[in-house]
Amino acid sequence: MNISHFLKKDTKPSIWSGGLTYEYMVYPKTANYADRDFGFRISSATIEEVPSEFTKFKGYHRYLVILNNDLDVEINKEKKSYKKYEIMEFNSDDDVISYTKGTDFNWMVSEKINHRKLGIANSNQNCNAEIIILFSLEATIITINKKPYHLEINDLLVIENEKKENVMLHFSNDCLFGILDF
């Protein structure tokens, strides 16, 4: 089992049409975001222009969570609203326009990966997924198999669990909790 800790403060920004994006990771490590050949990508972005058209990625499913605001969007010309921390799921090839400024969490997963899920966890979890992602919504301690990891707000832990061992998790505060199996 491999556990990687990504600090928000260590992410470097790049520009997208509506603001800045901060990439935490692309998986596998040999993949390239620009080539769109990744299994998944985790990032956080600022939405600074209103309206902003989200970048399209054919062949990807997307989870987006607004971190500091409510979010008003139009998906394929249908207006929708999401509360802070509410999970928005959509096909990454959809036409998505944001009418709200803010900061988001963004998880793009290849449609070739059938078993994927994102939720909010705030208690004990047992899990044996191949990949487990844990994104802190506030400063928190995440205990993994009795070992504590201290996360600041918007830090990320990724557990690569190829052998699908049972992983015991405990959260001191709310975290985004994602799993996927290849």
Tab-separated table of N, CA and C in Angstrom:
chain	number	residue	atom	x	y	z
A	1	MET	N	0.858	-1.182	0.000
A	1	MET	CA	0.000	0.000	0.000
A	1	MET	C	0.899	1.239	0.000
A	2	ASN	N	0.551	2.188	-0.845
A	2	ASN	CA	1.330	3.416	-0.961
A	2	ASN	C	0.422	4.606	-0.619
A	3	ILE	N	0.857	5.448	0.312
A	3	ILE	CA	0.084	6.633	0.715
A	3	ILE	C	0.870	7.879	0.327
A	4	SER	N	0.248	8.747	-0.469
A	4	SER	CA	0.870	10.002	-0.894
A	4	SER	C	0.116	11.171	-0.277
A	5	HIS	N	0.867	12.131	0.268
A	5	HIS	CA	0.296	13.325	0.904
A	5	HIS	C	0.648	14.535	0.042
A	6	PHE	N	-0.374	15.220	-0.450
A	6	PHE	CA	-0.192	16.403	-1.290
A	6	PHE	C	-0.680	17.624	-0.524
A	7	LEU	N	0.192	18.593	-0.348
A	7	LEU	CA	-0.153	19.809	0.375
A	7	LEU	C	-0.659	20.870	-0.593
A	8	LYS	N	-1.739	21.520	-0.253
A	8	LYS	CA	-2.280	22.602	-1.087
A	8	LYS	C	-1.216	23.667	-1.317
A	9	LYS	N	-0.465	24.007	-0.271
A	9	LYS	CA	0.531	25.081	-0.376
A	9	LYS	C	1.652	24.747	-1.360
A	10	ASP	N	1.824	23.468	-1.717
A	10	ASP	CA	2.880	23.074	-2.655
A	10	ASP	C	2.411	22.984	-4.105
A	11	THR	N	1.106	23.151	-4.347
A	11	THR	CA	0.604	23.075	-5.721
A	11	THR	C	0.940	24.363	-6.471
A	12	LYS	N	1.236	24.215	-7.740
A	12	LYS	CA	1.585	25.370	-8.583
A	12	LYS	C	0.411	25.686	-9.513
A	13	PRO	N	0.054	26.959	-9.643
A	13	PRO	CA	-1.082	27.311	-10.489
A	13	PRO	C	-0.738	27.314	-11.977
A	14	SER	N	-1.730	26.986	-12.773
A	14	SER	CA	-1.661	27.224	-14.213
A	14	SER	C	-2.992	27.871	-14.609
A	15	ILE	N	-3.011	28.460	-15.766
A	15	ILE	CA	-4.177	29.249	-16.186
A	15	ILE	C	-5.150	28.382	-16.974
A	16	TRP	N	-6.446	28.514	-16.658
A	16	TRP	CA	-7.501	28.009	-17.521
A	16	TRP	C	-8.350	29.224	-17.883
A	17	SER	N	-9.283	29.079	-18.792
A	17	SER	CA	-9.999	30.256	-19.321
A	17	SER	C	-10.762	31.051	-18.271
A	18	GLY	N	-11.137	30.427	-17.138
A	18	GLY	CA	-11.926	31.140	-16.140
A	18	GLY	C	-11.182	31.509	-14.879
A	19	GLY	N	-9.888	31.167	-14.780
A	19	GLY	CA	-9.144	31.471	-13.566
A	19	GLY	C	-7.846	30.679	-13.494
A	20	LEU	N	-7.583	30.116	-12.320
A	20	LEU	CA	-6.358	29.341	-12.103
A	20	LEU	C	-6.716	27.916	-11.693
A	21	THR	N	-5.882	26.954	-12.068
A	21	THR	CA	-6.062	25.575	-11.641
A	21	THR	C	-4.793	25.107	-10.952
A	22	TYR	N	-4.974	24.346	-9.889
A	22	TYR	CA	-3.868	23.831	-9.083
A	22	TYR	C	-3.929	22.308	-9.124
A	23	GLU	N	-3.002	21.700	-9.829
A	23	GLU	CA	-3.017	20.254	-9.981
A	23	GLU	C	-2.339	19.585	-8.790
A	24	TYR	N	-3.049	18.637	-8.184
A	24	TYR	CA	-2.469	17.816	-7.115
A	24	TYR	C	-1.771	16.602	-7.716
A	25	MET	N	-2.472	15.918	-8.626
A	25	MET	CA	-1.869	14.727	-9.212
A	25	MET	C	-2.597	14.286	-10.468
A	26	VAL	N	-1.850	13.575	-11.310
A	26	VAL	CA	-2.395	12.866	-12.468
A	26	VAL	C	-1.968	11.420	-12.285
A	27	TYR	N	-2.896	10.510	-12.553
A	27	TYR	CA	-2.618	9.084	-12.381
A	27	TYR	C	-2.874	8.346	-13.680
A	28	PRO	N	-1.985	7.451	-14.081
A	28	PRO	CA	-0.715	7.110	-13.438
A	28	PRO	C	0.315	8.222	-13.629
A	29	LYS	N	1.425	8.106	-12.935
A	29	LYS	CA	2.451	9.150	-12.978
A	29	LYS	C	3.040	9.323	-14.374
A	30	THR	N	2.930	8.293	-15.212
A	30	THR	CA	3.459	8.373	-16.576
A	30	THR	C	2.505	9.090	-17.529
A	31	ALA	N	1.279	9.360	-17.062
A	31	ALA	CA	0.278	10.031	-17.909
A	31	ALA	C	0.581	11.521	-18.009
A	32	ASN	N	-0.023	12.150	-19.017
A	32	ASN	CA	0.174	13.575	-19.256
A	32	ASN	C	-1.193	14.238	-19.387
A	33	TYR	N	-1.423	15.248	-18.562
A	33	TYR	CA	-2.695	15.969	-18.585
A	33	TYR	C	-3.001	16.519	-19.980
A	34	ALA	N	-2.026	17.125	-20.620
A	34	ALA	CA	-2.235	17.726	-21.945
A	34	ALA	C	-2.593	16.679	-22.998
A	35	ASP	N	-2.057	15.461	-22.856
A	35	ASP	CA	-2.359	14.386	-23.812
A	35	ASP	C	-3.695	13.714	-23.521
A	36	ARG	N	-4.287	14.022	-22.368
A	36	ARG	CA	-5.571	13.443	-21.953
A	36	ARG	C	-5.538	11.915	-21.996
A	37	ASP	N	-4.465	11.375	-21.444
A	37	ASP	CA	-4.293	9.924	-21.415
A	37	ASP	C	-4.254	9.390	-19.975
A	38	PHE	N	-4.799	10.148	-19.038
A	38	PHE	CA	-4.736	9.785	-17.632
A	38	PHE	C	-5.948	8.962	-17.197
A	39	GLY	N	-5.741	8.175	-16.128
A	39	GLY	CA	-6.853	7.449	-15.512
A	39	GLY	C	-7.711	8.390	-14.691
A	40	PHE	N	-7.033	9.258	-13.910
A	40	PHE	CA	-7.753	10.313	-13.203
A	40	PHE	C	-6.811	11.475	-12.908
A	41	ARG	N	-7.426	12.624	-12.629
A	41	ARG	CA	-6.695	13.844	-12.279
A	41	ARG	C	-7.440	14.520	-11.138
A	42	ILE	N	-6.680	14.990	-10.152
A	42	ILE	CA	-7.263	15.719	-9.027
A	42	ILE	C	-6.669	17.122	-9.023
A	43	SER	N	-7.558	18.113	-8.949
A	43	SER	CA	-7.111	19.504	-8.947
A	43	SER	C	-8.088	20.359	-8.153
A	44	SER	N	-7.718	21.598	-7.979
A	44	SER	CA	-8.590	22.611	-7.404
A	44	SER	C	-8.456	23.820	-8.313
A	45	ALA	N	-9.560	24.512	-8.545
A	45	ALA	CA	-9.501	25.660	-9.449
A	45	ALA	C	-10.250	26.842	-8.860
A	46	THR	N	-9.811	28.020	-9.272
A	46	THR	CA	-10.563	29.225	-8.958
A	46	THR	C	-11.421	29.560	-10.170
A	47	ILE	N	-12.616	30.029	-9.890
A	47	ILE	CA	-13.508	30.531	-10.937
A	47	ILE	C	-13.547	32.039	-10.730
A	48	GLU	N	-12.862	32.763	-11.611
A	48	GLU	CA	-12.711	34.204	-11.435
A	48	GLU	C	-13.485	35.015	-12.469
A	49	GLU	N	-13.822	34.404	-13.577
A	49	GLU	CA	-14.577	35.073	-14.638
A	49	GLU	C	-16.018	34.565	-14.621
A	50	VAL	N	-16.966	35.469	-14.745
A	50	VAL	CA	-18.378	35.092	-14.793
A	50	VAL	C	-18.995	35.744	-16.020
A	51	PRO	N	-19.590	34.961	-16.904
A	51	PRO	CA	-19.653	33.495	-16.866
A	51	PRO	C	-18.322	32.871	-17.293
A	52	SER	N	-18.126	31.605	-16.868
A	52	SER	CA	-16.952	30.824	-17.244
A	52	SER	C	-17.403	29.502	-17.842
A	53	GLU	N	-16.817	29.160	-18.963
A	53	GLU	CA	-17.132	27.888	-19.604
A	53	GLU	C	-16.081	26.866	-19.177
A	54	PHE	N	-16.546	25.740	-18.585
A	54	PHE	CA	-15.614	24.708	-18.122
A	54	PHE	C	-14.963	24.016	-19.309
A	55	THR	N	-13.701	23.650	-19.143
A	55	THR	CA	-12.951	22.925	-20.165
A	55	THR	C	-13.559	21.542	-20.355
A	56	LYS	N	-13.692	21.141	-21.612
A	56	LYS	CA	-14.266	19.829	-21.923
A	56	LYS	C	-13.170	18.775	-22.021
A	57	PHE	N	-13.502	17.562	-21.617
A	57	PHE	CA	-12.600	16.414	-21.698
A	57	PHE	C	-13.409	15.212	-22.149
A	58	LYS	N	-13.345	14.893	-23.417
A	58	LYS	CA	-14.088	13.740	-23.938
A	58	LYS	C	-13.542	12.458	-23.315
A	59	GLY	N	-14.456	11.584	-22.867
A	59	GLY	CA	-14.064	10.306	-22.295
A	59	GLY	C	-13.825	10.335	-20.794
A	60	TYR	N	-14.264	11.408	-20.122
A	60	TYR	CA	-14.063	11.517	-18.674
A	60	TYR	C	-15.363	11.844	-17.952
A	61	HIS	N	-15.489	11.289	-16.747
A	61	HIS	CA	-16.576	11.595	-15.824
A	61	HIS	C	-15.986	12.575	-14.811
A	62	ARG	N	-16.780	13.511	-14.351
A	62	ARG	CA	-16.226	14.566	-13.512
A	62	ARG	C	-17.035	14.751	-12.239
A	63	TYR	N	-16.308	14.957	-11.150
A	63	TYR	CA	-16.890	15.338	-9.862
A	63	TYR	C	-16.344	16.720	-9.531
A	64	LEU	N	-17.224	17.632	-9.180
A	64	LEU	CA	-16.817	18.983	-8.830
A	64	LEU	C	-17.534	19.373	-7.544
A	65	VAL	N	-16.801	19.955	-6.604
A	65	VAL	CA	-17.364	20.397	-5.331
A	65	VAL	C	-16.922	21.828	-5.105
A	66	ILE	N	-17.882	22.729	-4.942
A	66	ILE	CA	-17.539	24.119	-4.653
A	66	ILE	C	-17.161	24.200	-3.166
A	67	LEU	N	-16.040	24.856	-2.867
A	67	LEU	CA	-15.469	24.814	-1.524
A	67	LEU	C	-15.775	26.030	-0.663
A	68	ASN	N	-16.189	27.131	-1.263
A	68	ASN	CA	-16.313	28.351	-0.461
A	68	ASN	C	-17.543	29.185	-0.797
A	69	ASN	N	-18.543	28.584	-1.406
A	69	ASN	CA	-19.644	29.375	-1.930
A	69	ASN	C	-20.755	28.429	-2.345
A	70	ASP	N	-21.855	28.949	-2.817
A	70	ASP	CA	-22.824	28.166	-3.575
A	70	ASP	C	-22.450	28.320	-5.037
A	71	LEU	N	-22.917	27.408	-5.874
A	71	LEU	CA	-22.528	27.401	-7.278
A	71	LEU	C	-23.772	27.385	-8.161
A	72	ASP	N	-23.869	28.346	-9.062
A	72	ASP	CA	-24.933	28.382	-10.061
A	72	ASP	C	-24.307	28.090	-11.409
A	73	VAL	N	-24.793	27.028	-12.058
A	73	VAL	CA	-24.254	26.606	-13.342
A	73	VAL	C	-25.383	26.316	-14.318
A	74	GLU	N	-24.966	26.183	-15.556
A	74	GLU	CA	-25.857	25.725	-16.613
A	74	GLU	C	-25.162	24.526	-17.256
A	75	ILE	N	-25.835	23.364	-17.231
A	75	ILE	CA	-25.286	22.154	-17.816
A	75	ILE	C	-26.164	21.785	-19.012
A	76	ASN	N	-25.573	21.843	-20.197
A	76	ASN	CA	-26.325	21.577	-21.431
A	76	ASN	C	-27.618	22.387	-21.462
A	77	LYS	N	-27.488	23.666	-21.131
A	77	LYS	CA	-28.569	24.663	-21.157
A	77	LYS	C	-29.602	24.493	-20.034
A	78	GLU	N	-29.346	23.598	-19.064
A	78	GLU	CA	-30.240	23.426	-17.920
A	78	GLU	C	-29.609	24.080	-16.689
A	79	LYS	N	-30.341	25.023	-16.076
A	79	LYS	CA	-29.820	25.731	-14.911
A	79	LYS	C	-29.894	24.834	-13.669
A	80	LYS	N	-28.782	24.840	-12.891
A	80	LYS	CA	-28.718	24.060	-11.663
A	80	LYS	C	-27.973	24.860	-10.610
A	81	SER	N	-28.295	24.589	-9.343
A	81	SER	CA	-27.615	25.232	-8.222
A	81	SER	C	-27.099	24.165	-7.269
A	82	TYR	N	-25.903	24.405	-6.729
A	82	TYR	CA	-25.281	23.488	-5.782
A	82	TYR	C	-24.841	24.273	-4.561
A	83	LYS	N	-25.094	23.725	-3.400
A	83	LYS	CA	-24.663	24.335	-2.147
A	83	LYS	C	-23.181	24.043	-1.918
A	84	LYS	N	-22.565	24.806	-1.031
A	84	LYS	CA	-21.182	24.564	-0.620
A	84	LYS	C	-21.058	23.100	-0.198
A	85	TYR	N	-20.050	22.413	-0.712
A	85	TYR	CA	-19.718	20.998	-0.461
A	85	TYR	C	-20.681	20.002	-1.109
A	86	GLU	N	-21.692	20.468	-1.822
A	86	GLU	CA	-22.568	19.532	-2.534
A	86	GLU	C	-21.826	19.018	-3.776
A	87	ILE	N	-21.926	17.733	-4.017
A	87	ILE	CA	-21.168	17.102	-5.099
A	87	ILE	C	-21.938	17.206	-6.410
A	88	MET	N	-21.279	17.774	-7.389
A	88	MET	CA	-21.824	17.914	-8.740
A	88	MET	C	-21.143	16.857	-9.611
A	89	GLU	N	-21.929	16.017	-10.276
A	89	GLU	CA	-21.393	14.988	-11.175
A	89	GLU	C	-21.866	15.287	-12.585
A	90	PHE	N	-20.966	15.151	-13.549
A	90	PHE	CA	-21.366	15.376	-14.929
A	90	PHE	C	-20.368	14.728	-15.874
A	91	ASN	N	-20.788	14.573	-17.110
A	91	ASN	CA	-19.907	14.086	-18.166
A	91	ASN	C	-19.000	15.246	-18.538
A	92	SER	N	-17.719	14.995	-18.599
A	92	SER	CA	-16.766	16.084	-18.835
A	92	SER	C	-16.829	16.637	-20.258
A	93	ASP	N	-17.650	16.036	-21.104
A	93	ASP	CA	-17.868	16.544	-22.456
A	93	ASP	C	-19.117	17.427	-22.528
A	94	ASP	N	-19.832	17.572	-21.393
A	94	ASP	CA	-21.028	18.419	-21.352
A	94	ASP	C	-20.648	19.888	-21.502
A	95	ASP	N	-21.609	20.696	-21.921
A	95	ASP	CA	-21.454	22.145	-21.953
A	95	ASP	C	-21.794	22.665	-20.558
A	96	VAL	N	-20.784	23.153	-19.831
A	96	VAL	CA	-20.988	23.637	-18.461
A	96	VAL	C	-20.498	25.075	-18.375
A	97	ILE	N	-21.397	25.952	-17.901
A	97	ILE	CA	-21.069	27.362	-17.716
A	97	ILE	C	-21.358	27.720	-16.265
A	98	SER	N	-20.373	28.316	-15.593
A	98	SER	CA	-20.541	28.766	-14.216
A	98	SER	C	-20.922	30.241	-14.208
A	99	TYR	N	-21.877	30.570	-13.335
A	99	TYR	CA	-22.287	31.961	-13.153
A	99	TYR	C	-21.921	32.445	-11.750
A	100	THR	N	-21.008	31.699	-11.095
A	100	THR	CA	-20.593	32.014	-9.735
A	100	THR	C	-19.077	31.997	-9.648
A	101	LYS	N	-18.524	32.938	-8.911
A	101	LYS	CA	-17.091	32.903	-8.607
A	101	LYS	C	-16.873	32.011	-7.395
A	102	GLY	N	-15.679	31.427	-7.291
A	102	GLY	CA	-15.379	30.593	-6.131
A	102	GLY	C	-14.175	29.716	-6.382
A	103	THR	N	-13.989	28.751	-5.492
A	103	THR	CA	-12.914	27.776	-5.583
A	103	THR	C	-13.527	26.387	-5.516
A	104	ASP	N	-13.017	25.477	-6.346
A	104	ASP	CA	-13.601	24.145	-6.375
A	104	ASP	C	-12.563	23.047	-6.203
A	105	PHE	N	-13.062	21.855	-5.903
A	105	PHE	CA	-12.329	20.597	-5.961
A	105	PHE	C	-12.812	19.904	-7.228
A	106	ASN	N	-11.888	19.329	-7.977
A	106	ASN	CA	-12.230	18.754	-9.275
A	106	ASN	C	-11.541	17.397	-9.420
A	107	TRP	N	-12.340	16.347	-9.676
A	107	TRP	CA	-11.807	15.001	-9.872
A	107	TRP	C	-12.332	14.490	-11.207
A	108	MET	N	-11.430	14.336	-12.170
A	108	MET	CA	-11.786	13.802	-13.481
A	108	MET	C	-11.337	12.349	-13.541
A	109	VAL	N	-12.274	11.449	-13.899
A	109	VAL	CA	-11.988	10.015	-13.931
A	109	VAL	C	-12.336	9.482	-15.317
A	110	SER	N	-11.424	8.715	-15.890
A	110	SER	CA	-11.672	8.114	-17.203
A	110	SER	C	-12.952	7.285	-17.159
A	111	GLU	N	-13.746	7.392	-18.211
A	111	GLU	CA	-14.971	6.597	-18.292
A	111	GLU	C	-14.674	5.106	-18.414
A	112	LYS	N	-13.411	4.742	-18.675
A	112	LYS	CA	-13.011	3.328	-18.717
A	112	LYS	C	-13.002	2.721	-17.314
A	113	ILE	N	-12.982	3.567	-16.285
A	113	ILE	CA	-13.009	3.110	-14.892
A	113	ILE	C	-14.467	3.126	-14.447
A	114	ASN	N	-15.054	1.946	-14.335
A	114	ASN	CA	-16.488	1.845	-14.062
A	114	ASN	C	-16.862	2.051	-12.598
A	115	HIS	N	-16.030	1.593	-11.677
A	115	HIS	CA	-16.385	1.684	-10.266
A	115	HIS	C	-15.702	2.890	-9.640
A	116	ARG	N	-16.477	3.959	-9.449
A	116	ARG	CA	-15.962	5.202	-8.885
A	116	ARG	C	-17.070	5.849	-8.073
A	117	LYS	N	-16.678	6.523	-7.003
A	117	LYS	CA	-17.674	7.133	-6.126
A	117	LYS	C	-17.003	8.232	-5.319
A	118	LEU	N	-17.730	9.320	-5.082
A	118	LEU	CA	-17.242	10.409	-4.238
A	118	LEU	C	-18.347	10.795	-3.270
A	119	GLY	N	-17.976	10.966	-2.004
A	119	GLY	CA	-18.924	11.389	-0.985
A	119	GLY	C	-18.198	12.209	0.061
A	120	ILE	N	-18.917	12.510	1.144
A	120	ILE	CA	-18.316	13.207	2.280
A	120	ILE	C	-18.331	12.240	3.454
A	121	ALA	N	-17.175	12.096	4.090
A	121	ALA	CA	-17.052	11.214	5.246
A	121	ALA	C	-16.670	12.033	6.456
A	122	ASN	N	-17.198	11.647	7.614
A	122	ASN	CA	-16.854	12.349	8.855
A	122	ASN	C	-16.834	11.402	10.046
A	123	SER	N	-16.670	10.124	9.777
A	123	SER	CA	-16.611	9.145	10.871
A	123	SER	C	-15.709	8.000	10.426
A	124	ASN	N	-15.887	6.847	11.009
A	124	ASN	CA	-15.066	5.696	10.646
A	124	ASN	C	-15.522	5.098	9.322
A	125	GLN	N	-14.564	4.644	8.537
A	125	GLN	CA	-14.835	3.967	7.268
A	125	GLN	C	-13.897	2.777	7.155
A	126	ASN	N	-14.395	1.697	6.609
A	126	ASN	CA	-13.556	0.568	6.218
A	126	ASN	C	-13.682	0.447	4.715
A	127	CYS	N	-12.572	0.241	4.046
A	127	CYS	CA	-12.592	0.292	2.592
A	127	CYS	C	-11.495	-0.617	2.045
A	128	ASN	N	-11.763	-1.257	0.897
A	128	ASN	CA	-10.727	-2.060	0.256
A	128	ASN	C	-10.595	-1.725	-1.228
A	129	ALA	N	-10.876	-0.484	-1.583
A	129	ALA	CA	-10.763	-0.038	-2.974
A	129	ALA	C	-9.297	0.038	-3.398
A	130	GLU	N	-9.065	-0.038	-4.705
A	130	GLU	CA	-7.700	0.058	-5.236
A	130	GLU	C	-7.115	1.465	-5.055
A	131	ILE	N	-7.956	2.476	-5.212
A	131	ILE	CA	-7.531	3.871	-5.006
A	131	ILE	C	-8.521	4.512	-4.036
A	132	ILE	N	-7.984	5.201	-3.028
A	132	ILE	CA	-8.802	5.938	-2.065
A	132	ILE	C	-8.266	7.364	-2.042
A	133	ILE	N	-9.151	8.337	-2.247
A	133	ILE	CA	-8.728	9.731	-2.167
A	133	ILE	C	-9.425	10.397	-0.985
A	134	LEU	N	-8.672	11.218	-0.271
A	134	LEU	CA	-9.157	11.894	0.926
A	134	LEU	C	-8.736	13.359	0.835
A	135	PHE	N	-9.718	14.254	0.724
A	135	PHE	CA	-9.458	15.683	0.540
A	135	PHE	C	-10.046	16.421	1.734
A	136	SER	N	-9.211	17.135	2.475
A	136	SER	CA	-9.666	17.797	3.704
A	136	SER	C	-10.441	19.077	3.398
A	137	LEU	N	-11.628	19.180	3.963
A	137	LEU	CA	-12.445	20.378	3.805
A	137	LEU	C	-12.114	21.425	4.866
A	138	GLU	N	-11.433	20.994	5.915
A	138	GLU	CA	-10.901	21.870	6.953
A	138	GLU	C	-9.716	21.143	7.572
A	139	ALA	N	-8.950	21.806	8.418
A	139	ALA	CA	-7.823	21.130	9.063
A	139	ALA	C	-8.353	19.892	9.783
A	140	THR	N	-7.677	18.780	9.600
A	140	THR	CA	-8.193	17.524	10.138
A	140	THR	C	-7.054	16.537	10.382
A	141	ILE	N	-7.371	15.512	11.126
A	141	ILE	CA	-6.473	14.371	11.283
A	141	ILE	C	-7.200	13.175	10.694
A	142	ILE	N	-6.550	12.519	9.740
A	142	ILE	CA	-7.090	11.293	9.178
A	142	ILE	C	-6.190	10.161	9.668
A	143	THR	N	-6.804	9.208	10.328
A	143	THR	CA	-6.059	8.062	10.831
A	143	THR	C	-6.285	6.902	9.867
A	144	ILE	N	-5.183	6.366	9.349
A	144	ILE	CA	-5.241	5.253	8.402
A	144	ILE	C	-4.552	4.066	9.066
A	145	ASN	N	-5.340	3.017	9.325
A	145	ASN	CA	-4.811	1.832	10.010
A	145	ASN	C	-3.990	2.233	11.241
A	146	LYS	N	-4.560	3.119	12.036
A	146	LYS	CA	-4.015	3.589	13.325
A	146	LYS	C	-2.855	4.575	13.199
A	147	LYS	N	-2.470	4.968	11.990
A	147	LYS	CA	-1.407	5.959	11.824
A	147	LYS	C	-2.044	7.305	11.462
A	148	PRO	N	-1.788	8.378	12.250
A	148	PRO	CA	-2.408	9.682	11.974
A	148	PRO	C	-1.661	10.477	10.897
A	149	TYR	N	-2.450	11.163	10.073
A	149	TYR	CA	-1.932	12.097	9.076
A	149	TYR	C	-2.610	13.436	9.337
A	150	HIS	N	-1.798	14.485	9.505
A	150	HIS	CA	-2.316	15.826	9.785
A	150	HIS	C	-2.446	16.579	8.464
A	151	LEU	N	-3.660	17.006	8.156
A	151	LEU	CA	-3.925	17.729	6.921
A	151	LEU	C	-4.430	19.125	7.234
A	152	GLU	N	-3.917	20.088	6.498
A	152	GLU	CA	-4.465	21.438	6.541
A	152	GLU	C	-5.645	21.491	5.567
A	153	ILE	N	-6.366	22.584	5.573
A	153	ILE	CA	-7.505	22.729	4.672
A	153	ILE	C	-7.050	22.544	3.217
A	154	ASN	N	-7.796	21.750	2.481
A	154	ASN	CA	-7.577	21.468	1.053
A	154	ASN	C	-6.293	20.692	0.759
A	155	ASP	N	-5.787	19.937	1.732
A	155	ASP	CA	-4.718	18.978	1.477
A	155	ASP	C	-5.346	17.673	0.997
A	156	LEU	N	-4.544	16.821	0.409
A	156	LEU	CA	-5.024	15.585	-0.211
A	156	LEU	C	-4.154	14.402	0.200
A	157	LEU	N	-4.801	13.290	0.523
A	157	LEU	CA	-4.125	12.004	0.693
A	157	LEU	C	-4.656	11.067	-0.381
A	158	VAL	N	-3.760	10.303	-1.013
A	158	VAL	CA	-4.166	9.291	-1.982
A	158	VAL	C	-3.541	7.970	-1.551
A	159	ILE	N	-4.389	6.966	-1.407
A	159	ILE	CA	-3.948	5.634	-1.026
A	159	ILE	C	-4.043	4.739	-2.256
A	160	GLU	N	-2.901	4.207	-2.677
A	160	GLU	CA	-2.873	3.219	-3.757
A	160	GLU	C	-2.817	1.854	-3.081
A	161	ASN	N	-3.848	1.061	-3.298
A	161	ASN	CA	-4.069	-0.172	-2.563
A	161	ASN	C	-4.252	-1.327	-3.548
A	162	GLU	N	-3.206	-1.627	-4.311
A	162	GLU	CA	-3.292	-2.625	-5.383
A	162	GLU	C	-3.771	-3.990	-4.902
A	163	LYS	N	-3.380	-4.383	-3.692
A	163	LYS	CA	-3.761	-5.705	-3.169
A	163	LYS	C	-5.162	-5.706	-2.572
A	164	LYS	N	-5.820	-4.545	-2.574
A	164	LYS	CA	-7.183	-4.391	-2.059
A	164	LYS	C	-7.305	-4.847	-0.610
A	165	GLU	N	-6.294	-4.459	0.184
A	165	GLU	CA	-6.330	-4.747	1.613
A	165	GLU	C	-7.431	-3.929	2.270
A	166	ASN	N	-7.937	-4.397	3.400
A	166	ASN	CA	-8.913	-3.622	4.149
A	166	ASN	C	-8.193	-2.445	4.812
A	167	VAL	N	-8.703	-1.244	4.593
A	167	VAL	CA	-8.108	-0.027	5.145
A	167	VAL	C	-9.113	0.573	6.125
A	168	MET	N	-8.673	0.771	7.366
A	168	MET	CA	-9.520	1.390	8.385
A	168	MET	C	-9.189	2.872	8.442
A	169	LEU	N	-10.220	3.706	8.289
A	169	LEU	CA	-10.049	5.156	8.256
A	169	LEU	C	-10.872	5.799	9.363
A	170	HIS	N	-10.316	6.848	9.955
A	170	HIS	CA	-11.065	7.665	10.907
A	170	HIS	C	-10.781	9.132	10.580
A	171	PHE	N	-11.837	9.939	10.576
A	171	PHE	CA	-11.742	11.358	10.222
A	171	PHE	C	-12.109	12.192	11.438
A	172	SER	N	-11.287	13.195	11.772
A	172	SER	CA	-11.650	14.087	12.870
A	172	SER	C	-12.614	15.177	12.406
A	173	ASN	N	-12.655	15.443	11.089
A	173	ASN	CA	-13.563	16.435	10.508
A	173	ASN	C	-14.009	15.956	9.122
A	174	ASP	N	-14.940	16.678	8.518
A	174	ASP	CA	-15.450	16.307	7.197
A	174	ASP	C	-14.347	16.303	6.143
A	175	CYS	N	-14.371	15.270	5.310
A	175	CYS	CA	-13.442	15.141	4.190
A	175	CYS	C	-14.190	14.603	2.988
A	176	LEU	N	-13.727	14.981	1.802
A	176	LEU	CA	-14.206	14.301	0.601
A	176	LEU	C	-13.534	12.938	0.584
A	177	PHE	N	-14.311	11.909	0.268
A	177	PHE	CA	-13.861	10.511	0.335
A	177	PHE	C	-14.215	9.853	-0.994
A	178	GLY	N	-13.195	9.588	-1.797
A	178	GLY	CA	-13.431	8.992	-3.110
A	178	GLY	C	-12.783	7.625	-3.204
A	179	ILE	N	-13.441	6.740	-3.951
A	179	ILE	CA	-12.884	5.411	-4.187
A	179	ILE	C	-13.018	5.077	-5.667
A	180	LEU	N	-12.074	4.269	-6.136
A	180	LEU	CA	-12.225	3.708	-7.475
A	180	LEU	C	-11.479	2.392	-7.570
A	181	ASP	N	-12.016	1.531	-8.423
A	181	ASP	CA	-11.412	0.236	-8.742
A	181	ASP	C	-11.323	0.134	-10.242
A	182	PHE	N	-10.202	-0.371	-10.714
A	182	PHE	CA	-9.987	-0.480	-12.151
A	182	PHE	C	-10.630	-1.731	-12.708
